[in-house]
XYZ file of C-alpha atoms in Angstrom:
644
model
C 94.006 -85.585 38.194
C 93.261 -82.247 39.835
C 95.193 -80.109 37.302
C 93.111 -81.083 34.266
C 89.958 -80.377 36.243
C 91.087 -76.853 37.100
C 92.100 -76.182 33.512
C 88.711 -77.284 32.259
C 86.996 -74.985 34.757
C 89.085 -71.999 33.598
C 88.288 -72.695 29.993
C 84.586 -72.892 30.762
C 84.764 -69.555 32.661
C 86.500 -67.794 29.815
C 84.010 -69.099 27.291
C 81.121 -67.919 29.489
C 82.659 -64.458 29.864
C 83.134 -64.148 26.112
C 79.558 -65.153 25.469
C 78.296 -62.610 27.997
C 80.415 -59.859 26.476
C 79.151 -60.700 23.010
C 75.543 -60.705 24.206
C 76.019 -57.338 25.960
C 77.574 -55.768 22.860
C 74.725 -57.010 20.726
C 72.164 -55.646 23.207
C 73.791 -52.170 23.316
C 73.938 -51.974 19.536
C 70.290 -52.961 19.314
C 69.311 -50.303 21.855
C 71.305 -47.606 19.940
C 69.726 -48.517 16.623
C 66.239 -48.659 18.102
C 66.599 -45.297 19.892
C 68.117 -43.532 16.858
C 65.405 -44.872 14.546
C 62.592 -43.893 16.937
C 63.923 -40.335 17.445
C 64.542 -39.891 13.691
C 60.975 -40.922 12.941
C 59.541 -38.573 15.595
C 61.514 -35.608 14.197
C 60.418 -36.336 10.624
C 56.788 -36.499 11.687
C 57.157 -33.034 13.246
C 58.811 -31.624 10.097
C 62.306 -31.319 11.574
C 64.186 -32.803 8.664
C 66.950 -30.284 9.270
C 67.963 -32.083 12.500
C 70.620 -34.826 12.508
C 70.503 -37.807 14.994
C 73.224 -40.246 16.058
C 73.551 -42.592 19.055
C 76.470 -42.753 21.456
C 75.773 -45.667 23.731
C 72.578 -44.967 25.519
C 72.804 -41.265 24.627
C 70.963 -39.741 21.635
C 72.745 -36.666 20.228
C 70.804 -34.033 18.207
C 72.700 -31.677 15.852
C 71.733 -29.185 13.124
C 70.691 -25.520 12.847
C 67.154 -24.474 13.758
C 65.569 -21.408 12.195
C 64.338 -20.091 15.551
C 64.653 -20.907 19.235
C 61.063 -22.137 19.248
C 61.803 -24.624 16.455
C 64.849 -25.923 18.355
C 62.787 -26.440 21.508
C 60.057 -28.212 19.542
C 62.629 -30.650 18.097
C 64.000 -31.335 21.573
C 60.489 -32.061 22.834
C 59.775 -34.453 19.933
C 62.942 -36.432 20.748
C 61.905 -36.652 24.429
C 58.683 -38.443 23.492
C 60.687 -41.494 22.278
C 63.569 -41.754 24.777
C 64.143 -40.481 28.261
C 65.016 -36.806 28.178
C 68.096 -37.455 30.293
C 69.504 -39.478 27.396
C 68.946 -36.639 24.820
C 72.032 -34.500 24.246
C 71.236 -31.124 22.624
C 74.001 -29.933 20.321
C 71.658 -28.010 17.971
C 72.262 -24.382 16.996
C 69.889 -21.515 16.131
C 70.188 -19.191 13.129
C 71.361 -15.764 14.395
C 68.523 -13.243 14.384
C 68.885 -10.235 12.100
C 69.350 -6.858 13.730
C 66.074 -5.076 14.309
C 65.463 -2.305 11.802
C 65.485 1.231 13.143
C 62.043 2.818 13.485
C 60.886 5.556 11.111
C 61.986 8.806 12.716
C 59.892 11.881 11.981
C 58.781 15.109 13.637
C 55.784 17.309 12.905
C 55.996 20.945 13.965
C 52.891 23.126 14.067
C 53.116 26.883 14.529
C 50.257 29.375 14.863
C 49.275 32.368 16.965
C 48.925 30.181 20.075
C 52.496 28.902 20.010
C 54.460 25.935 18.691
C 53.730 22.213 19.048
C 56.100 19.403 18.090
C 55.231 15.719 18.035
C 56.970 12.641 16.673
C 59.695 10.041 17.226
C 63.295 11.263 17.330
C 66.645 9.524 17.977
C 67.733 9.435 21.617
C 71.004 11.096 20.573
C 69.116 14.212 19.399
C 69.642 17.143 21.784
C 66.013 17.488 22.753
C 66.441 20.498 25.044
C 68.398 22.396 22.391
C 65.709 21.686 19.783
C 62.927 22.910 22.088
C 64.942 26.043 22.903
C 65.430 26.826 19.196
C 61.702 26.489 18.657
C 60.979 28.646 21.707
C 63.299 31.366 20.386
C 61.291 31.441 17.153
C 58.186 32.299 19.167
C 60.052 34.952 21.209
C 60.035 32.700 24.242
C 56.449 31.576 23.736
C 55.149 28.159 24.796
C 56.388 25.029 23.035
C 54.306 21.865 23.490
C 56.817 18.996 23.495
C 55.061 15.725 22.600
C 58.120 13.931 21.209
C 59.148 10.336 21.960
C 62.688 8.929 21.637
C 64.188 5.636 20.445
C 67.748 4.510 21.144
C 68.894 4.016 17.571
C 71.568 5.863 15.576
C 70.528 8.948 13.654
C 69.657 7.971 10.057
C 71.319 9.700 7.131
C 69.715 13.037 6.333
C 68.076 13.498 9.757
C 70.189 16.470 10.882
C 69.682 18.280 7.547
C 65.924 17.736 7.738
C 65.544 18.998 11.326
C 67.864 21.962 10.732
C 66.025 23.066 7.605
C 62.614 22.537 9.268
C 63.529 24.969 12.049
C 64.992 27.444 9.554
C 61.833 27.274 7.434
C 59.621 27.729 10.492
C 61.423 30.992 11.257
C 60.038 32.399 7.981
C 56.505 31.061 8.449
C 54.379 32.369 11.353
C 51.569 29.908 10.557
C 52.643 26.561 9.165
C 52.868 22.791 9.555
C 56.245 21.208 8.821
C 56.884 17.459 8.651
C 60.548 16.422 8.868
C 61.869 12.921 8.200
C 65.322 11.686 7.081
C 66.089 13.365 3.753
C 62.616 14.899 3.347
C 60.789 17.989 4.640
C 57.155 18.773 3.754
C 55.848 22.295 4.366
C 52.229 23.416 4.452
C 51.715 27.144 5.086
C 49.701 30.268 4.325
C 50.985 33.511 2.772
C 49.296 36.894 2.952
C 49.484 37.459 -0.807
C 50.477 35.804 -4.069
C 53.659 37.882 -4.139
C 54.627 36.743 -0.650
C 53.848 33.138 -1.646
C 56.273 33.324 -4.576
C 58.962 34.961 -2.418
C 58.620 32.279 0.258
C 58.816 29.457 -2.282
C 61.954 30.869 -3.893
C 63.581 31.610 -0.525
C 62.900 28.127 0.849
C 64.118 26.464 -2.345
C 67.369 28.407 -2.195
C 67.899 27.719 1.520
C 67.355 23.943 1.394
C 70.474 21.714 1.410
C 71.031 20.105 -2.007
C 70.702 16.564 -0.618
C 67.325 17.285 0.968
C 64.004 16.701 -0.796
C 61.333 19.245 0.045
C 57.593 19.423 -0.571
C 55.904 22.833 -0.624
C 52.226 23.692 -0.367
C 51.907 27.423 0.304
C 48.542 29.028 -0.376
C 47.629 32.706 -0.628
C 44.086 33.472 0.589
C 41.943 35.943 -1.289
C 42.370 39.537 -0.089
C 39.584 41.356 1.712
C 38.336 44.221 -0.489
C 36.728 47.096 1.343
C 34.741 48.736 0.040
C 33.791 46.228 -2.635
C 34.006 48.500 -5.671
C 33.147 48.545 -9.363
C 33.358 51.575 -11.652
C 32.606 51.396 -15.379
C 32.567 54.342 -17.817
C 31.406 54.722 -21.410
C 32.460 57.672 -23.573
C 32.976 58.327 -27.253
C 35.995 55.967 -27.233
C 34.106 53.027 -25.762
C 33.898 51.450 -22.330
C 36.562 51.115 -19.676
C 36.909 50.006 -16.056
C 38.391 52.202 -13.366
C 37.866 49.433 -10.794
C 36.272 46.004 -10.652
C 35.856 43.562 -7.762
C 34.451 40.018 -7.857
C 34.064 37.267 -5.292
C 35.242 34.432 -7.563
C 36.286 33.598 -11.113
C 32.725 32.840 -12.209
C 31.531 36.268 -11.054
C 34.539 37.917 -12.705
C 33.863 36.242 -16.060
C 30.194 37.230 -15.888
C 31.000 40.895 -15.213
C 33.712 41.076 -17.893
C 31.360 39.499 -20.454
C 28.706 42.162 -19.720
C 31.326 44.918 -20.051
C 32.495 43.540 -23.396
C 28.905 43.609 -24.637
C 28.738 47.246 -23.475
C 31.829 48.191 -25.514
C 34.836 47.438 -23.274
C 37.745 48.568 -25.429
C 40.679 47.001 -23.558
C 41.684 43.806 -21.816
C 40.766 43.991 -18.142
C 40.316 41.581 -15.266
C 38.531 42.062 -11.962
C 40.258 41.702 -8.598
C 39.027 38.551 -6.846
C 38.612 38.870 -3.100
C 36.397 38.679 -0.057
C 33.944 41.293 1.150
C 31.071 41.272 -1.385
C 27.933 42.846 0.149
C 25.696 40.161 -1.372
C 26.100 36.849 -3.225
C 24.135 38.552 -6.022
C 26.867 41.168 -6.574
C 27.625 39.957 -10.146
C 23.913 40.112 -11.024
C 23.681 43.714 -9.796
C 26.894 44.617 -11.658
C 25.649 43.140 -14.945
C 22.271 44.933 -14.667
C 24.008 48.253 -13.933
C 26.477 47.928 -16.831
C 23.689 47.037 -19.252
C 21.638 50.013 -18.047
C 24.597 52.341 -18.662
C 25.077 50.831 -22.138
C 21.432 51.545 -22.918
C 21.903 55.192 -21.909
C 24.857 55.423 -24.288
C 27.439 57.306 -22.222
C 28.140 58.037 -18.580
C 29.431 56.092 -15.581
C 28.217 53.585 -13.033
C 29.890 53.232 -9.649
C 29.188 50.455 -7.157
C 30.530 50.814 -3.627
C 29.352 47.886 -1.522
C 25.545 48.027 -1.830
C 25.341 51.627 -3.162
C 25.069 52.126 -6.929
C 25.493 55.537 -8.555
C 24.435 55.810 -12.223
C 25.464 59.098 -13.889
C 24.212 59.740 -17.408
C 26.121 61.875 -19.887
C 25.031 65.480 -20.331
C 22.364 65.723 -23.034
C 20.859 62.256 -22.390
C 17.179 62.129 -23.260
C 15.167 62.512 -20.046
C 12.509 60.021 -21.130
C 15.080 57.350 -21.873
C 16.825 58.137 -18.610
C 13.620 57.741 -16.568
C 12.733 54.465 -18.283
C 16.187 52.896 -17.859
C 16.424 53.984 -14.215
C 12.953 52.669 -13.451
C 13.687 49.287 -15.000
C 17.007 49.053 -13.165
C 15.484 49.924 -9.793
C 12.889 47.160 -10.177
C 15.404 44.584 -11.394
C 18.164 45.114 -8.801
C 18.431 42.434 -6.087
C 17.468 43.374 -2.529
C 20.081 45.254 -0.461
C 21.318 47.347 -3.403
C 20.307 51.041 -3.494
C 20.370 53.074 -6.720
C 21.224 56.771 -7.050
C 20.639 58.082 -10.579
C 21.936 61.454 -11.820
C 20.987 63.265 -15.037
C 23.198 66.417 -15.338
C 21.229 69.528 -16.449
C 22.274 71.064 -19.786
C 24.622 74.028 -19.596
C 23.526 77.491 -20.790
C 25.640 80.260 -22.179
C 24.716 82.478 -19.192
C 26.204 80.077 -16.643
C 29.595 81.105 -15.283
C 32.373 78.636 -14.728
C 32.212 76.681 -11.452
C 34.585 77.333 -8.534
C 37.695 75.177 -8.647
C 40.539 73.879 -6.501
C 43.584 72.463 -8.302
C 46.734 70.701 -7.151
C 49.594 69.335 -9.236
C 52.392 66.971 -8.270
C 55.521 66.849 -10.432
C 57.668 63.761 -11.041
C 60.210 65.336 -8.678
C 57.578 65.413 -5.914
C 56.813 69.182 -5.943
C 53.163 70.016 -5.129
C 51.443 73.283 -6.087
C 47.918 74.178 -4.866
C 45.708 76.898 -6.352
C 42.011 77.757 -6.347
C 39.300 78.632 -3.847
C 38.852 77.785 -0.170
C 36.149 78.879 2.285
C 38.221 80.706 4.926
C 41.655 81.144 6.435
C 41.304 78.242 8.865
C 40.428 75.928 5.967
C 43.428 77.181 4.031
C 45.699 76.479 7.001
C 44.175 73.015 7.384
C 44.670 72.164 3.691
C 48.237 73.523 3.748
C 49.116 71.515 6.899
C 47.650 68.319 5.468
C 49.554 68.734 2.190
C 52.853 69.340 4.001
C 52.292 66.247 6.135
C 51.416 64.123 3.086
C 54.045 65.366 0.617
C 56.764 66.956 2.774
C 57.039 70.545 3.980
C 59.772 71.502 1.546
C 57.773 70.212 -1.453
C 54.518 72.158 -1.045
C 53.662 75.588 -2.532
C 50.247 77.095 -1.621
C 48.620 79.846 -3.716
C 44.929 79.496 -2.824
C 42.417 82.320 -2.293
C 39.442 82.697 0.028
C 35.977 82.851 -1.623
C 33.312 81.713 0.914
C 30.235 82.843 -1.019
C 30.625 80.419 -3.950
C 31.510 77.167 -2.163
C 29.204 74.335 -0.959
C 29.287 72.893 2.576
C 31.045 69.742 1.380
C 33.944 71.676 -0.154
C 36.539 70.960 2.607
C 35.808 67.215 2.469
C 36.127 67.136 -1.328
C 39.429 69.042 -1.296
C 41.060 66.919 1.424
C 39.801 63.697 -0.185
C 41.245 64.798 -3.525
C 44.640 65.555 -1.946
C 44.698 62.178 -0.241
C 43.941 60.529 -3.603
C 46.727 62.558 -5.261
C 49.174 61.127 -2.714
C 48.629 57.656 -4.277
C 50.247 58.875 -7.540
C 53.864 59.318 -8.532
C 52.851 62.512 -10.325
C 49.518 63.930 -11.463
C 46.912 66.706 -11.360
C 43.763 67.152 -9.246
C 40.755 69.336 -10.096
C 37.885 69.720 -7.605
C 34.559 71.349 -8.498
C 31.209 71.258 -6.671
C 29.912 68.595 -9.065
C 32.997 66.602 -9.943
C 36.468 65.504 -8.884
C 38.965 64.831 -11.673
C 42.280 63.071 -11.034
C 44.892 62.432 -13.747
C 48.394 61.066 -13.359
C 50.924 58.250 -13.311
C 51.318 55.420 -10.792
C 53.999 52.771 -10.308
C 51.442 50.211 -9.136
C 48.878 48.510 -11.416
C 46.326 48.406 -8.573
C 46.379 52.141 -7.805
C 43.421 53.032 -10.014
C 41.174 50.476 -8.344
C 42.352 51.542 -4.888
C 41.622 55.230 -5.592
C 38.199 54.402 -7.030
C 37.272 52.497 -3.888
C 38.684 55.194 -1.639
C 36.803 58.035 -3.396
C 33.555 56.070 -3.401
C 33.842 55.615 0.350
C 34.937 59.174 1.232
C 32.739 61.215 -1.112
C 29.577 59.296 -0.312
C 26.629 58.313 -2.453
C 25.653 60.038 -5.685
C 28.995 61.869 -6.038
C 30.749 62.038 -9.396
C 34.491 61.683 -9.990
C 36.708 60.959 -13.005
C 39.998 59.071 -13.064
C 42.645 58.916 -15.769
C 45.600 57.045 -14.307
C 48.421 55.460 -16.275
C 50.465 52.579 -14.932
C 54.222 52.933 -15.358
C 56.719 50.318 -14.233
C 58.878 51.594 -11.371
C 62.524 52.263 -12.193
C 64.953 49.483 -11.410
C 66.498 49.803 -7.979
C 70.237 49.313 -7.572
C 69.690 46.110 -5.598
C 68.110 44.111 -8.382
C 66.371 40.995 -7.184
C 67.766 37.646 -8.175
C 66.302 36.199 -11.385
C 63.753 33.421 -11.203
C 65.432 29.972 -10.915
C 63.276 28.675 -13.780
C 64.653 31.426 -16.024
C 68.202 30.481 -15.005
C 67.594 26.869 -15.978
C 66.166 27.928 -19.362
C 69.180 30.161 -20.084
C 71.577 27.286 -19.405
C 69.568 25.038 -21.731
C 69.859 27.689 -24.460
C 73.631 27.857 -24.037
C 73.970 24.072 -24.276
C 71.700 23.998 -27.313
C 74.341 26.094 -29.091
C 77.436 24.255 -27.840
C 77.310 21.225 -25.547
C 79.919 20.384 -22.920
C 82.271 17.699 -24.271
C 85.000 15.629 -22.575
C 88.182 13.922 -23.629
C 87.365 10.369 -24.839
C 86.823 7.958 -21.952
C 87.776 10.528 -19.281
C 86.263 13.218 -17.046
C 88.505 15.986 -18.406
C 86.565 18.820 -20.057
C 87.578 19.249 -23.682
C 89.422 22.466 -24.504
C 86.718 23.520 -26.983
C 84.120 23.388 -24.191
C 85.859 25.768 -21.791
C 83.985 28.743 -23.204
C 80.655 26.953 -22.728
C 81.490 26.300 -19.075
C 82.444 29.975 -18.695
C 79.085 31.128 -20.088
C 77.195 28.779 -17.775
C 79.256 30.027 -14.824
C 78.318 33.635 -15.666
C 74.619 32.694 -15.623
C 74.909 30.868 -12.303
C 76.796 33.793 -10.793
C 73.815 36.053 -11.566
C 71.271 33.520 -10.290
C 72.671 33.297 -6.780
C 72.086 30.296 -4.500
C 69.699 27.945 -6.286
C 69.271 24.208 -5.656
C 70.842 22.610 -8.713
C 71.611 19.043 -9.725
C 74.446 18.601 -12.218
C 73.630 15.391 -14.072
C 76.098 13.204 -15.968
C 74.819 10.845 -18.719
C 76.557 8.365 -21.057
C 75.640 6.112 -23.962
C 75.200 2.343 -23.595
C 78.626 1.359 -24.911
C 80.632 -0.599 -22.355
C 79.668 -2.089 -19.020
C 76.834 -0.441 -17.114
C 78.885 -0.091 -13.916
C 81.735 1.625 -15.762
C 79.286 4.009 -17.483
C 77.770 4.980 -14.155
C 81.199 5.693 -12.662
C 82.214 7.737 -15.704
C 79.018 9.815 -15.610
C 79.514 10.509 -11.894
C 83.124 11.555 -12.479
C 82.111 13.906 -15.309
C 79.325 15.518 -13.262
C 81.779 16.023 -10.383
C 84.314 17.457 -12.819
C 81.836 20.149 -13.908
C 81.098 20.943 -10.260
C 84.838 21.369 -9.666
C 85.139 23.582 -12.763
C 82.429 25.882 -11.367
C 84.163 26.029 -7.991
C 87.361 26.977 -9.768
C 85.494 29.936 -11.286
C 84.448 31.082 -7.786
C 80.787 30.086 -8.146
C 79.175 29.325 -4.753
C 78.269 25.645 -5.086
C 77.021 24.831 -1.577
C 73.513 24.207 -2.942
C 74.719 22.159 -5.953
C 75.069 18.393 -6.142
C 76.673 16.168 -8.798
C 74.905 12.923 -9.755
C 75.864 10.370 -12.398
C 73.034 8.476 -14.107
C 75.153 6.431 -16.494
C 73.164 4.989 -19.400
C 69.800 4.830 -17.548
C 68.218 7.987 -19.035
C 68.845 8.080 -22.796
C 67.263 10.807 -24.922
C 68.000 9.073 -28.231
C 68.586 5.591 -29.619
C 72.003 4.058 -28.933
C 72.003 2.206 -32.263
C 73.626 5.078 -34.162
C 76.602 7.307 -33.504
C 74.379 10.402 -33.652
C 72.112 8.959 -30.973
C 75.019 7.944 -28.761
C 76.474 11.449 -29.102
C 73.204 12.958 -27.877
C 73.136 10.596 -24.902
C 76.646 11.615 -23.836
C 75.738 14.866 -22.081
C 75.745 17.069 -18.979
C 72.434 18.539 -17.796
C 71.700 21.231 -15.199
C 68.353 20.614 -13.466
C 66.655 22.533 -10.664
C 65.855 20.452 -7.603
C 62.126 21.148 -7.393
C 59.862 20.597 -4.396
C 57.754 17.488 -4.227
C 53.964 17.833 -3.988
C 52.472 17.480 -0.530
C 49.769 14.823 -0.471
C 46.306 16.017 0.544
C 47.410 19.470 1.694
C 45.079 21.240 4.077
C 46.281 24.795 4.175
C 43.248 26.647 5.402
C 43.419 28.554 8.680
C 40.723 26.307 10.143
C 42.701 23.170 9.279
C 45.895 24.454 10.906
C 44.037 25.625 13.996
C 42.233 22.264 14.199
C 45.576 20.451 14.178
C 46.818 22.748 16.947
C 43.729 21.986 19.060
C 44.160 18.250 18.418
C 47.806 18.427 19.532
C 46.818 20.291 22.703
C 44.086 17.735 23.437
C 46.622 14.922 23.008
C 48.954 16.663 25.434
C 46.136 17.183 27.963
C 45.087 13.511 27.659
C 48.648 12.397 28.327
C 48.840 14.735 31.336
C 45.551 13.397 32.720
C 46.806 9.819 32.284
C 50.021 10.631 34.167
C 48.024 12.261 36.941
C 45.813 9.157 37.163
C 48.835 6.885 37.404
C 50.306 9.008 40.191
C 47.017 8.927 42.085
C 46.853 5.132 41.715
C 50.363 4.791 43.115
C 49.470 6.979 46.085
C 46.341 4.889 46.766
């Protein structure tokens, strides 16, 4: 009886165990489903629909890719609000962060009479000490204020070219501000004259690497004219200027208009500059010219605030007195008038004493006429030999003290000094007049001599000038032609015969070899200019293929020039494909025009808001020094704080 009882007990135990196991499995599944649902809902409410949730027993596993580390942490926190954090398994990933972009590197260099300052952000790999030494050498060892910061990033493309050219440009510019950044250099500077401005612009354009963009803003301040001079004459042939100065274009136009009303018989323009004795200079000039016109003939000379009005011989005395009186009352304050009415000559009067000097085109100077004494003759002879060369002077003067005025030595020496301005000419000095005729190789000589004679001879002194401008002979070392002219000549050549290529290739057609030769001859004369050789195609075919073909053709022309021994260091070849058509691509004629090679100068870019005045440059220098001093004071304060 005992065996059946034991069997029944075993069966009951097994059934109980199975029921318990089934109940436990059901409970675990319910817990998994409940946990997964609760965590999924919490993530959705927080906007984390990117996260995936699945249960593994009592564990809740989170997967997916978060956009940032903060988003991942927020998702983990949301899951922890529904289940115990020890049950949350984090298998989420974070999107890799992009590499930080390099900062904008740039350097601004300021140079003036006080030294050189440089400020900006440069790559840590830049040899800072070498750069400062190069700048110091430009200033002959002068001070260099180093305000640069560094960043540990690779040098960007074009940085070395920009810094190298900036230092090279600074060597030519004693007062300038240069901003250098990768691939771009902007220059703001001052030149002493318009001629120097043009020379600097051409020199910098030629020196710049072809891949570098440059911006130029070079200004030429107005010259200082001393003395401020105007000389206007009227004779039987009409009116003419020997010299004319004006403080601005408005004053110049006003004076020229008055001269034209008075009979100006040639095109003339006044020199614009600084140094006018009064803002009312143009008013005084107009009144004086009109007074001379009313007299009919004569001359008016203005030297700073002194005005000398000389009437022609034979002018009616009554008219002269009236015109002079009206002019004296009308002139602005500061100006002083000296009026001269020459007395009529009589048959009994003998000819006046004279001193003459001539200078030949070969430079030989001969002096004749009267001098007061032997010491004066020695003085005049010594001055002439010093001015013209001992071997070029011949003296044949005589001593006649009884006929000469006290001012004779001054008039003679002043006349010789004026003669030295001319390439060749003749000087005649009399007690009442100084006459100078000749040829000069400078267009400004006449105005310079007029100002010089007005200053040296003094007030109320008469002189006459007849000076012809003649272009100087060409020197053996002819200057390089203007780059703009070179570009125009190449355009003319291509207007006659364009450069053609074999169909679909970068090989120059045989018929175009002569055209390339002519262009090479022009470029050989032009020297180192910054030139872009551009390749263009029509729109037939794929755009990418057209761009590649245009680049290959531009490079082919560059190689052709190199083969003809043309220095091409400042040239660059660029293909533009079909992006810059000059005609419609709907016709064969239009497509033929679009298939072309162009030679274009690489011109400077305009500098935005240039401030090129001396005050502006000096102000920037002071600001840089103040920044340096502020930084030094801050460092000193930090050191003091550490010591305390």
